[in-house]
């Protein structure tokens, strides 16, 4: 008998709507928060604290610094880094070097981090998904349960084209795993994905947020955020004894390599074979499959 799954999609966060009962939440903000989160762990980051507002982020950075940590302060308001932030919310601005200096980050964005915390308040496991790690996130979610909730961050409490599209990509993949019951919103998301053009970028450019990002000069981000299923990292919400929500990668490895293309040995110049050095990120990223203990702040049940 084939497995039976359920999929439900919430099109946007922040509406204080009643969340359906699910086994696990996949939270999506393709442009650009969950893509940034995925990239953070691809490059070997170990912890990422999502918070609601820039002031919450500044406050948490001070608290972590007092504990001897040196977190990177990152995020956006209207797509640009707020006053005093180390970095904005551009996935292509993340580099190995930055991650090696910090490993830990604090992140606040308009919709993506808000959606993660909203899903966390349900008390269910929460995974940050993007087009980059669609299948890896679904595989891990299915190791937790069969009722898959997909929360699209949306944009300013309204549905967003690109998040709905990514939700459809997850459902399309889930549809290959067994018998699937889809709510109406899940069917709408699936249709959005099934009607996509062969090249994702022009299709994603229908999004008003993508057009805004292009307008303010982040067109490279859009192309990066459209790379589909190129990553195996699975950022999952865990916590600490102080009740902070912390994203950690619970599966996958720090691959693909950074975008800087490694020098390819040309025929004339015989490149010396670099001796195989242990990759410092491997041991950081080999997590057990068992989900970490969760501590959630916020209302346990709506
Ligand atoms: C969001 O939170 O909606 C996005 O991350 C905004 C952005 O990165 O431009």
Short mmCIF file of C-alpha atoms and ligand atoms in Angstrom, two decimals:
data_model
loop_
_atom_site.label_atom_id
_atom_site.label_comp_id
_atom_site.label_asym_id
_atom_site.label_seq_id
_atom_site.Cartn_x
_atom_site.Cartn_y
_atom_site.Cartn_z
CA UNK A 1 0.00 0.00 0.00
CA UNK A 2 1.58 3.35 -0.99
CA UNK A 3 2.24 5.96 1.67
CA UNK A 4 -0.50 8.59 2.18
CA UNK A 5 0.58 12.22 2.64
CA UNK A 6 -1.20 15.52 3.24
CA UNK A 7 -0.08 18.96 2.07
CA UNK A 8 -1.44 22.33 3.11
CA UNK A 9 -0.18 25.78 2.10
CA UNK A 10 -0.53 29.07 3.98
CA UNK A 11 0.05 31.80 1.39
CA UNK A 12 1.41 34.50 3.69
CA UNK A 13 2.39 35.08 7.30
CA UNK A 14 1.47 37.81 9.72
CA UNK A 15 -2.28 37.57 9.29
CA UNK A 16 -2.84 35.96 12.67
CA UNK A 17 -4.79 33.27 10.88
CA UNK A 18 -5.39 29.92 12.53
CA UNK A 19 -2.60 27.54 11.42
CA UNK A 20 -3.65 24.05 10.28
CA UNK A 21 -2.53 21.06 12.33
CA UNK A 22 0.55 19.55 10.66
CA UNK A 23 3.51 17.36 11.62
CA UNK A 24 6.13 19.79 10.33
CA UNK A 25 6.34 23.24 8.76
CA UNK A 26 8.42 24.17 5.73
CA UNK A 27 8.79 27.96 5.74
CA UNK A 28 9.58 29.56 2.39
CA UNK A 29 10.89 33.02 1.50
CA UNK A 30 12.60 32.55 -1.85
CA UNK A 31 13.45 36.24 -2.30
CA UNK A 32 15.52 36.15 -0.23
CA UNK A 33 15.49 35.16 3.48
CA UNK A 34 15.32 31.34 3.28
CA UNK A 35 17.68 31.36 0.30
CA UNK A 36 20.15 33.34 2.45
CA UNK A 37 19.63 30.87 5.31
CA UNK A 38 20.33 27.95 2.97
CA UNK A 39 23.45 29.67 1.63
CA UNK A 40 24.66 30.39 5.16
CA UNK A 41 24.81 26.67 5.94
CA UNK A 42 26.11 25.70 2.48
CA UNK A 43 29.14 27.85 3.26
CA UNK A 44 29.67 26.20 6.66
CA UNK A 45 27.74 28.52 8.99
CA UNK A 46 26.73 26.71 12.18
CA UNK A 47 24.03 28.90 13.84
CA UNK A 48 21.62 31.53 12.61
CA UNK A 49 19.25 33.36 14.97
CA UNK A 50 16.08 34.60 13.19
CA UNK A 51 14.45 37.56 14.97
CA UNK A 52 11.46 39.73 14.21
CA UNK A 53 12.84 43.27 14.07
CA UNK A 54 16.16 45.07 13.48
CA UNK A 55 16.14 46.28 17.10
CA UNK A 56 15.64 42.71 18.33
CA UNK A 57 18.64 41.78 16.17
CA UNK A 58 20.86 44.54 17.52
CA UNK A 59 19.88 43.60 21.10
CA UNK A 60 20.60 39.90 20.54
CA UNK A 61 23.99 40.63 18.95
CA UNK A 62 25.01 42.58 22.06
CA UNK A 63 23.82 39.69 24.26
CA UNK A 64 25.79 37.14 22.22
CA UNK A 65 28.89 39.35 22.19
CA UNK A 66 28.73 39.52 26.00
CA UNK A 67 28.79 35.70 25.88
CA UNK A 68 31.99 35.81 23.83
CA UNK A 69 30.45 35.19 20.41
CA UNK A 70 30.93 37.43 17.36
CA UNK A 71 27.72 37.07 15.33
CA UNK A 72 27.24 38.65 11.93
CA UNK A 73 24.31 41.12 11.97
CA UNK A 74 22.37 40.71 8.75
CA UNK A 75 19.00 41.47 7.22
CA UNK A 76 16.94 44.04 5.42
CA UNK A 77 14.23 46.66 5.58
CA UNK A 78 12.73 47.36 2.15
CA UNK A 79 15.43 45.11 0.70
CA UNK A 80 18.38 47.12 2.06
CA UNK A 81 20.57 46.66 5.19
CA UNK A 82 19.29 48.67 8.19
CA UNK A 83 21.54 51.15 9.99
CA UNK A 84 24.54 49.46 11.63
CA UNK A 85 24.04 46.03 10.03
CA UNK A 86 27.16 44.15 8.84
CA UNK A 87 25.33 42.75 5.82
CA UNK A 88 22.05 43.08 3.95
CA UNK A 89 19.96 40.13 2.78
CA UNK A 90 21.79 39.22 -0.40
CA UNK A 91 22.76 35.54 -0.71
CA UNK A 92 25.49 36.32 -3.23
CA UNK A 93 27.21 38.61 -0.71
CA UNK A 94 27.83 35.67 1.64
CA UNK A 95 31.36 34.22 1.32
CA UNK A 96 33.44 31.48 2.95
CA UNK A 97 35.67 34.14 4.47
CA UNK A 98 32.75 35.95 6.13
CA UNK A 99 31.38 32.70 7.52
CA UNK A 100 34.81 31.62 8.80
CA UNK A 101 35.08 34.87 10.73
CA UNK A 102 31.68 34.44 12.37
CA UNK A 103 30.01 30.99 11.98
CA UNK A 104 27.07 32.52 13.88
CA UNK A 105 24.64 35.12 12.58
CA UNK A 106 21.59 37.12 13.68
CA UNK A 107 19.02 37.84 10.98
CA UNK A 108 15.97 40.08 10.74
CA UNK A 109 13.91 40.52 7.56
CA UNK A 110 10.52 41.91 6.67
CA UNK A 111 8.71 38.62 6.11
CA UNK A 112 11.04 35.59 6.16
CA UNK A 113 12.16 35.64 9.80
CA UNK A 114 8.64 36.68 10.89
CA UNK A 115 7.20 33.62 9.12
CA UNK A 116 9.74 31.29 10.76
CA UNK A 117 8.83 32.59 14.24
CA UNK A 118 5.10 32.36 13.44
CA UNK A 119 5.52 28.71 12.44
CA UNK A 120 7.65 28.11 15.57
CA UNK A 121 4.83 29.39 17.78
CA UNK A 122 2.79 26.36 16.64
CA UNK A 123 5.17 24.11 18.60
CA UNK A 124 5.83 21.95 15.50
CA UNK A 125 9.27 21.36 13.95
CA UNK A 126 10.17 24.12 11.48
CA UNK A 127 12.45 23.88 8.44
CA UNK A 128 13.63 26.81 6.28
CA UNK A 129 13.13 25.83 2.63
CA UNK A 130 13.97 27.55 -0.63
CA UNK A 131 14.15 26.56 -4.30
CA UNK A 132 17.81 25.61 -3.65
CA UNK A 133 17.07 22.83 -1.15
CA UNK A 134 13.50 21.78 -1.99
CA UNK A 135 14.01 18.01 -2.10
CA UNK A 136 16.44 17.87 0.84
CA UNK A 137 13.93 19.73 3.03
CA UNK A 138 11.06 17.50 1.93
CA UNK A 139 13.09 14.33 2.59
CA UNK A 140 13.86 15.52 6.11
CA UNK A 141 10.27 16.66 6.71
CA UNK A 142 8.99 13.20 5.69
CA UNK A 143 11.32 11.66 8.28
CA UNK A 144 9.27 13.59 10.86
CA UNK A 145 5.70 13.04 9.60
CA UNK A 146 3.25 12.85 6.69
CA UNK A 147 1.23 16.02 7.21
CA UNK A 148 3.38 18.66 5.54
CA UNK A 149 2.55 22.31 6.18
CA UNK A 150 4.11 24.89 3.87
CA UNK A 151 4.14 28.45 5.10
CA UNK A 152 4.91 31.03 2.42
CA UNK A 153 6.28 34.21 3.92
CA UNK A 154 4.52 36.20 1.23
CA UNK A 155 5.06 39.93 1.12
CA UNK A 156 3.61 42.32 3.67
CA UNK A 157 0.88 39.84 4.64
CA UNK A 158 -0.13 39.17 1.01
CA UNK A 159 0.66 36.07 -1.11
CA UNK A 160 3.86 36.26 -3.17
CA UNK A 161 4.32 34.68 -6.61
CA UNK A 162 7.76 33.19 -5.94
CA UNK A 163 6.92 31.66 -2.56
CA UNK A 164 3.73 30.12 -3.97
CA UNK A 165 5.83 28.77 -6.85
CA UNK A 166 8.35 27.18 -4.45
CA UNK A 167 5.51 25.67 -2.40
CA UNK A 168 4.30 24.11 -5.66
CA UNK A 169 7.78 22.67 -6.28
CA UNK A 170 7.66 20.95 -2.87
CA UNK A 171 4.17 19.58 -3.54
CA UNK A 172 5.14 18.41 -7.03
CA UNK A 173 7.99 16.41 -5.47
CA UNK A 174 5.74 15.11 -2.67
CA UNK A 175 3.24 13.97 -5.33
CA UNK A 176 5.87 11.50 -6.60
CA UNK A 177 6.25 9.88 -3.16
CA UNK A 178 2.79 8.31 -2.75
CA UNK A 179 -0.92 9.11 -2.41
CA UNK A 180 -1.29 12.85 -1.67
CA UNK A 181 -4.25 14.76 -0.27
CA UNK A 182 -3.92 18.45 -1.19
CA UNK A 183 -5.92 21.33 0.21
CA UNK A 184 -7.17 23.94 -2.30
CA UNK A 185 -4.22 26.21 -1.51
CA UNK A 186 -1.83 23.31 -2.12
CA UNK A 187 -3.47 22.65 -5.50
CA UNK A 188 -3.12 26.33 -6.46
CA UNK A 189 0.58 26.25 -5.54
CA UNK A 190 1.09 23.05 -7.53
CA UNK A 191 -0.51 24.60 -10.63
CA UNK A 192 1.76 27.65 -10.30
CA UNK A 193 4.79 25.34 -10.40
CA UNK A 194 3.45 23.06 -13.16
CA UNK A 195 2.83 26.05 -15.46
CA UNK A 196 6.39 27.34 -15.06
CA UNK A 197 8.56 28.21 -18.05
CA UNK A 198 11.65 26.06 -18.71
CA UNK A 199 13.84 28.96 -17.50
CA UNK A 200 12.77 29.91 -13.96
CA UNK A 201 14.17 33.45 -13.87
CA UNK A 202 11.77 35.04 -16.39
CA UNK A 203 8.89 33.22 -14.65
CA UNK A 204 9.95 34.51 -11.23
CA UNK A 205 10.26 38.00 -12.71
CA UNK A 206 6.43 38.11 -12.75
CA UNK A 207 6.82 38.68 -8.99
CA UNK A 208 6.44 42.30 -7.85
CA UNK A 209 9.15 41.71 -5.27
CA UNK A 210 11.53 40.38 -7.92
CA UNK A 211 10.84 43.50 -10.00
CA UNK A 212 11.53 45.67 -6.94
CA UNK A 213 14.80 43.83 -6.20
CA UNK A 214 15.88 44.26 -9.84
CA UNK A 215 15.00 47.96 -9.58
CA UNK A 216 17.28 48.42 -6.55
CA UNK A 217 20.13 46.47 -8.17
CA UNK A 218 19.81 42.90 -6.83
CA UNK A 219 19.16 41.11 -10.12
CA UNK A 220 22.05 38.68 -9.44
CA UNK A 221 20.22 37.61 -6.29
CA UNK A 222 17.15 36.70 -8.31
CA UNK A 223 19.11 34.35 -10.56
CA UNK A 224 20.80 32.80 -7.52
CA UNK A 225 17.46 32.33 -5.71
CA UNK A 226 16.07 30.54 -8.81
CA UNK A 227 18.68 27.74 -8.73
CA UNK A 228 16.56 24.65 -8.12
CA UNK A 229 17.59 21.68 -5.96
CA UNK A 230 21.32 22.46 -5.90
CA UNK A 231 21.76 22.12 -2.15
CA UNK A 232 21.43 19.38 0.44
CA UNK A 233 21.49 21.51 3.59
CA UNK A 234 18.37 21.49 5.79
CA UNK A 235 18.18 24.50 8.14
CA UNK A 236 15.97 23.52 11.08
CA UNK A 237 14.76 25.61 14.01
CA UNK A 238 16.14 24.55 17.35
CA UNK A 239 16.64 26.59 20.47
CA UNK A 240 18.71 27.32 23.54
CA UNK A 241 18.00 27.49 27.26
CA UNK A 242 17.31 31.23 26.99
CA UNK A 243 14.41 30.55 24.63
CA UNK A 244 16.12 31.89 21.52
CA UNK A 245 15.15 30.25 18.23
CA UNK A 246 18.27 29.07 16.39
CA UNK A 247 18.55 27.65 12.88
CA UNK A 248 21.05 24.81 12.53
CA UNK A 249 21.66 22.52 9.57
CA UNK A 250 20.43 19.02 10.45
CA UNK A 251 21.33 17.34 7.15
CA UNK A 252 23.44 17.74 4.06
CA UNK A 253 26.94 19.13 3.80
CA UNK A 254 28.57 22.46 3.10
CA UNK A 255 28.26 22.07 -0.67
CA UNK A 256 28.00 23.27 -3.42
CA UNK A 257 31.33 25.02 -3.23
CA UNK A 258 31.23 28.84 -3.11
CA UNK A 259 30.34 30.69 -6.28
CA UNK A 260 33.91 31.92 -6.71
CA UNK A 261 35.03 29.49 -9.41
CA UNK A 262 38.08 27.54 -8.18
CA UNK A 263 40.99 28.10 -10.63
CA UNK A 264 40.78 25.36 -13.26
CA UNK A 265 44.27 24.08 -14.17
CA UNK A 266 44.98 25.23 -17.72
CA UNK A 267 46.91 22.88 -20.06
CA UNK A 268 50.07 25.04 -20.16
CA UNK A 269 50.40 25.68 -16.45
CA UNK A 270 50.81 22.33 -14.72
CA UNK A 271 49.00 23.05 -11.43
CA UNK A 272 50.57 21.24 -8.45
CA UNK A 273 48.02 18.81 -7.00
CA UNK A 274 46.92 20.41 -3.67
CA UNK A 275 47.40 17.84 -0.94
CA UNK A 276 44.04 16.68 0.48
CA UNK A 277 43.57 18.68 3.70
CA UNK A 278 40.69 17.69 6.00
CA UNK A 279 37.78 20.04 5.22
CA UNK A 280 37.15 22.03 8.43
CA UNK A 281 33.49 22.16 7.59
CA UNK A 282 32.86 18.44 7.31
CA UNK A 283 32.80 17.77 11.07
CA UNK A 284 30.71 20.91 11.61
CA UNK A 285 28.04 19.71 9.26
CA UNK A 286 27.69 16.02 10.00
CA UNK A 287 24.54 16.10 12.09
CA UNK A 288 22.62 13.05 13.25
CA UNK A 289 19.28 12.57 11.50
CA UNK A 290 17.51 12.87 14.86
CA UNK A 291 16.00 16.36 15.11
CA UNK A 292 17.50 18.49 17.85
CA UNK A 293 15.54 19.27 21.03
CA UNK A 294 13.23 22.19 20.40
CA UNK A 295 12.54 25.15 22.62
CA UNK A 296 9.99 27.53 21.25
CA UNK A 297 9.07 31.00 22.38
CA UNK A 298 5.62 32.40 21.75
CA UNK A 299 2.18 30.88 22.14
CA UNK A 300 2.26 27.06 22.17
CA UNK A 301 -1.24 26.81 20.75
CA UNK A 302 -3.27 29.42 18.95
C1 LIG B 1 11.56 39.15 3.12
O1 LIG B 1 11.78 38.96 4.31
O2 LIG B 1 10.48 39.29 2.61
C2 LIG B 1 12.70 39.21 2.18
O3 LIG B 1 13.76 38.57 2.71
C3 LIG B 1 12.92 40.63 1.76
C4 LIG B 1 14.19 40.82 0.96
O4 LIG B 1 15.17 40.11 1.17
O5 LIG B 1 14.19 41.71 0.10
#
